[in-house]
Amino acid sequence: MFSQRYYATNPSSSLVNVDTIFILAFAIIMLNTDLHSRNIKPERKMRLEQFIKNLRGKIDSFMIISSKCAWIVYIYICIVDVIPTSFLSV
């Protein structure tokens, strides 16, 4: 639903289809969970290279979502817990 709504309301977006939007949103949620979960040991947390590799294999338009863009998303998620764990434990 989110990806369809985003695609419909952002026609000038560089994200070329609904599937790309869905995969990118899902990847961000998984990255946030991985980086901020207390249940994952620090040495097992996803690294930037792994995040980029995961996107490259799944998104047809990865050239639009460049490694630089993935780096910015990764750093932001490292700094900001997008979905606070206190919210998830309610």
PDB file of C-alpha atoms in Angstrom:
ATOM      1  CA  MET A   1       0.000   0.000   0.000  1.00  0.00           C
ATOM      2  CA  PHE A   2       2.712   2.485   0.954  1.00  0.00           C
ATOM      3  CA  SER A   3       4.700   1.929  -2.206  1.00  0.00           C
ATOM      4  CA  GLN A   4       1.631   2.266  -4.426  1.00  0.00           C
ATOM      5  CA  ARG A   5       0.585   5.484  -2.699  1.00  0.00           C
ATOM      6  CA  TYR A   6       4.108   6.911  -2.845  1.00  0.00           C
ATOM      7  CA  TYR A   7       4.404   6.073  -6.544  1.00  0.00           C
ATOM      8  CA  ALA A   8       1.015   7.626  -7.334  1.00  0.00           C
ATOM      9  CA  THR A   9       1.707  10.842  -5.435  1.00  0.00           C
ATOM     10  CA  ASN A  10       5.334  11.312  -6.549  1.00  0.00           C
ATOM     11  CA  PRO A  11       5.311  10.969 -10.339  1.00  0.00           C
ATOM     12  CA  SER A  12       8.614  12.809 -10.738  1.00  0.00           C
ATOM     13  CA  SER A  13      10.435  10.476  -8.324  1.00  0.00           C
ATOM     14  CA  SER A  14      13.567   8.776  -9.632  1.00  0.00           C
ATOM     15  CA  LEU A  15      12.255   5.497  -8.191  1.00  0.00           C
ATOM     16  CA  VAL A  16      10.950   3.874 -11.326  1.00  0.00           C
ATOM     17  CA  ASN A  17       8.269   1.493 -10.085  1.00  0.00           C
ATOM     18  CA  VAL A  18       6.209   0.296  -7.133  1.00  0.00           C
ATOM     19  CA  ASP A  19       8.446  -2.730  -6.538  1.00  0.00           C
ATOM     20  CA  THR A  20      11.563  -0.562  -6.241  1.00  0.00           C
ATOM     21  CA  ILE A  21       9.867   1.628  -3.646  1.00  0.00           C
ATOM     22  CA  PHE A  22       8.650  -1.408  -1.689  1.00  0.00           C
ATOM     23  CA  ILE A  23      12.076  -3.085  -1.678  1.00  0.00           C
ATOM     24  CA  LEU A  24      13.869   0.100  -0.637  1.00  0.00           C
ATOM     25  CA  ALA A  25      11.380   0.775   2.193  1.00  0.00           C
ATOM     26  CA  PHE A  26      11.652  -2.832   3.378  1.00  0.00           C
ATOM     27  CA  ALA A  27      15.465  -2.688   3.252  1.00  0.00           C
ATOM     28  CA  ILE A  28      15.449   0.465   5.381  1.00  0.00           C
ATOM     29  CA  ILE A  29      13.156  -1.124   7.969  1.00  0.00           C
ATOM     30  CA  MET A  30      15.359  -4.221   8.118  1.00  0.00           C
ATOM     31  CA  LEU A  31      18.518  -2.119   8.400  1.00  0.00           C
ATOM     32  CA  ASN A  32      16.997  -0.111  11.239  1.00  0.00           C
ATOM     33  CA  THR A  33      15.991  -3.306  13.053  1.00  0.00           C
ATOM     34  CA  ASP A  34      19.405  -4.858  12.527  1.00  0.00           C
ATOM     35  CA  LEU A  35      21.411  -1.847  13.679  1.00  0.00           C
ATOM     36  CA  HIS A  36      19.327  -0.965  16.732  1.00  0.00           C
ATOM     37  CA  SER A  37      18.247  -4.343  18.090  1.00  0.00           C
ATOM     38  CA  ARG A  38      19.818  -5.311  21.387  1.00  0.00           C
ATOM     39  CA  ASN A  39      19.420  -8.970  20.394  1.00  0.00           C
ATOM     40  CA  ILE A  40      22.025  -8.730  17.632  1.00  0.00           C
ATOM     41  CA  LYS A  41      25.663  -8.805  18.677  1.00  0.00           C
ATOM     42  CA  PRO A  42      27.720  -5.812  17.485  1.00  0.00           C
ATOM     43  CA  GLU A  43      29.972  -7.983  15.321  1.00  0.00           C
ATOM     44  CA  ARG A  44      26.901  -9.413  13.518  1.00  0.00           C
ATOM     45  CA  LYS A  45      25.254  -6.078  12.673  1.00  0.00           C
ATOM     46  CA  MET A  46      24.891  -5.180   9.008  1.00  0.00           C
ATOM     47  CA  ARG A  47      27.774  -3.243   7.519  1.00  0.00           C
ATOM     48  CA  LEU A  48      27.510  -0.632   4.775  1.00  0.00           C
ATOM     49  CA  GLU A  49      28.951  -3.020   2.190  1.00  0.00           C
ATOM     50  CA  GLN A  50      26.307  -5.631   3.044  1.00  0.00           C
ATOM     51  CA  PHE A  51      23.494  -3.070   2.790  1.00  0.00           C
ATOM     52  CA  ILE A  52      24.699  -1.950  -0.660  1.00  0.00           C
ATOM     53  CA  LYS A  53      25.114  -5.564  -1.805  1.00  0.00           C
ATOM     54  CA  ASN A  54      21.563  -6.389  -0.651  1.00  0.00           C
ATOM     55  CA  LEU A  55      20.127  -3.475  -2.619  1.00  0.00           C
ATOM     56  CA  ARG A  56      22.202  -4.065  -5.734  1.00  0.00           C
ATOM     57  CA  GLY A  57      20.883  -7.569  -6.184  1.00  0.00           C
ATOM     58  CA  LYS A  58      17.237  -6.643  -5.728  1.00  0.00           C
ATOM     59  CA  ILE A  59      16.553  -3.268  -7.291  1.00  0.00           C
ATOM     60  CA  ASP A  60      16.436  -3.010 -11.092  1.00  0.00           C
ATOM     61  CA  SER A  61      17.121   0.697 -10.941  1.00  0.00           C
ATOM     62  CA  PHE A  62      20.091   0.475  -8.560  1.00  0.00           C
ATOM     63  CA  MET A  63      22.009   2.852 -10.797  1.00  0.00           C
ATOM     64  CA  ILE A  64      19.480   5.521  -9.768  1.00  0.00           C
ATOM     65  CA  ILE A  65      19.875   4.529  -6.125  1.00  0.00           C
ATOM     66  CA  SER A  66      23.614   4.926  -6.165  1.00  0.00           C
ATOM     67  CA  SER A  67      26.111   3.701  -3.624  1.00  0.00           C
ATOM     68  CA  LYS A  68      26.361   7.305  -2.419  1.00  0.00           C
ATOM     69  CA  CYS A  69      22.626   7.401  -1.729  1.00  0.00           C
ATOM     70  CA  ALA A  70      22.820   4.021   0.044  1.00  0.00           C
ATOM     71  CA  TRP A  71      25.719   5.386   2.130  1.00  0.00           C
ATOM     72  CA  ILE A  72      23.619   8.401   3.185  1.00  0.00           C
ATOM     73  CA  VAL A  73      20.676   6.155   4.139  1.00  0.00           C
ATOM     74  CA  TYR A  74      22.989   3.818   6.074  1.00  0.00           C
ATOM     75  CA  ILE A  75      24.642   6.635   8.038  1.00  0.00           C
ATOM     76  CA  TYR A  76      21.277   8.219   8.845  1.00  0.00           C
ATOM     77  CA  ILE A  77      19.871   4.909  10.116  1.00  0.00           C
ATOM     78  CA  CYS A  78      23.033   4.356  12.185  1.00  0.00           C
ATOM     79  CA  ILE A  79      22.527   7.706  13.897  1.00  0.00           C
ATOM     80  CA  VAL A  80      18.730   7.762  14.169  1.00  0.00           C
ATOM     81  CA  ASP A  81      16.642   4.861  15.405  1.00  0.00           C
ATOM     82  CA  VAL A  82      13.767   5.358  12.946  1.00  0.00           C
ATOM     83  CA  ILE A  83      11.428   3.004  14.809  1.00  0.00           C
ATOM     84  CA  PRO A  84      12.328   3.346  18.500  1.00  0.00           C
ATOM     85  CA  THR A  85      12.511   0.004  20.289  1.00  0.00           C
ATOM     86  CA  SER A  86      10.249   1.415  23.014  1.00  0.00           C
ATOM     87  CA  PHE A  87       7.516   1.742  20.391  1.00  0.00           C
ATOM     88  CA  LEU A  88       7.929  -1.865  19.301  1.00  0.00           C
ATOM     89  CA  SER A  89       7.673  -3.272  22.841  1.00  0.00           C
ATOM     90  CA  VAL A  90       4.223  -1.768  23.522  1.00  0.00           C
TER      91      VAL A  90
END
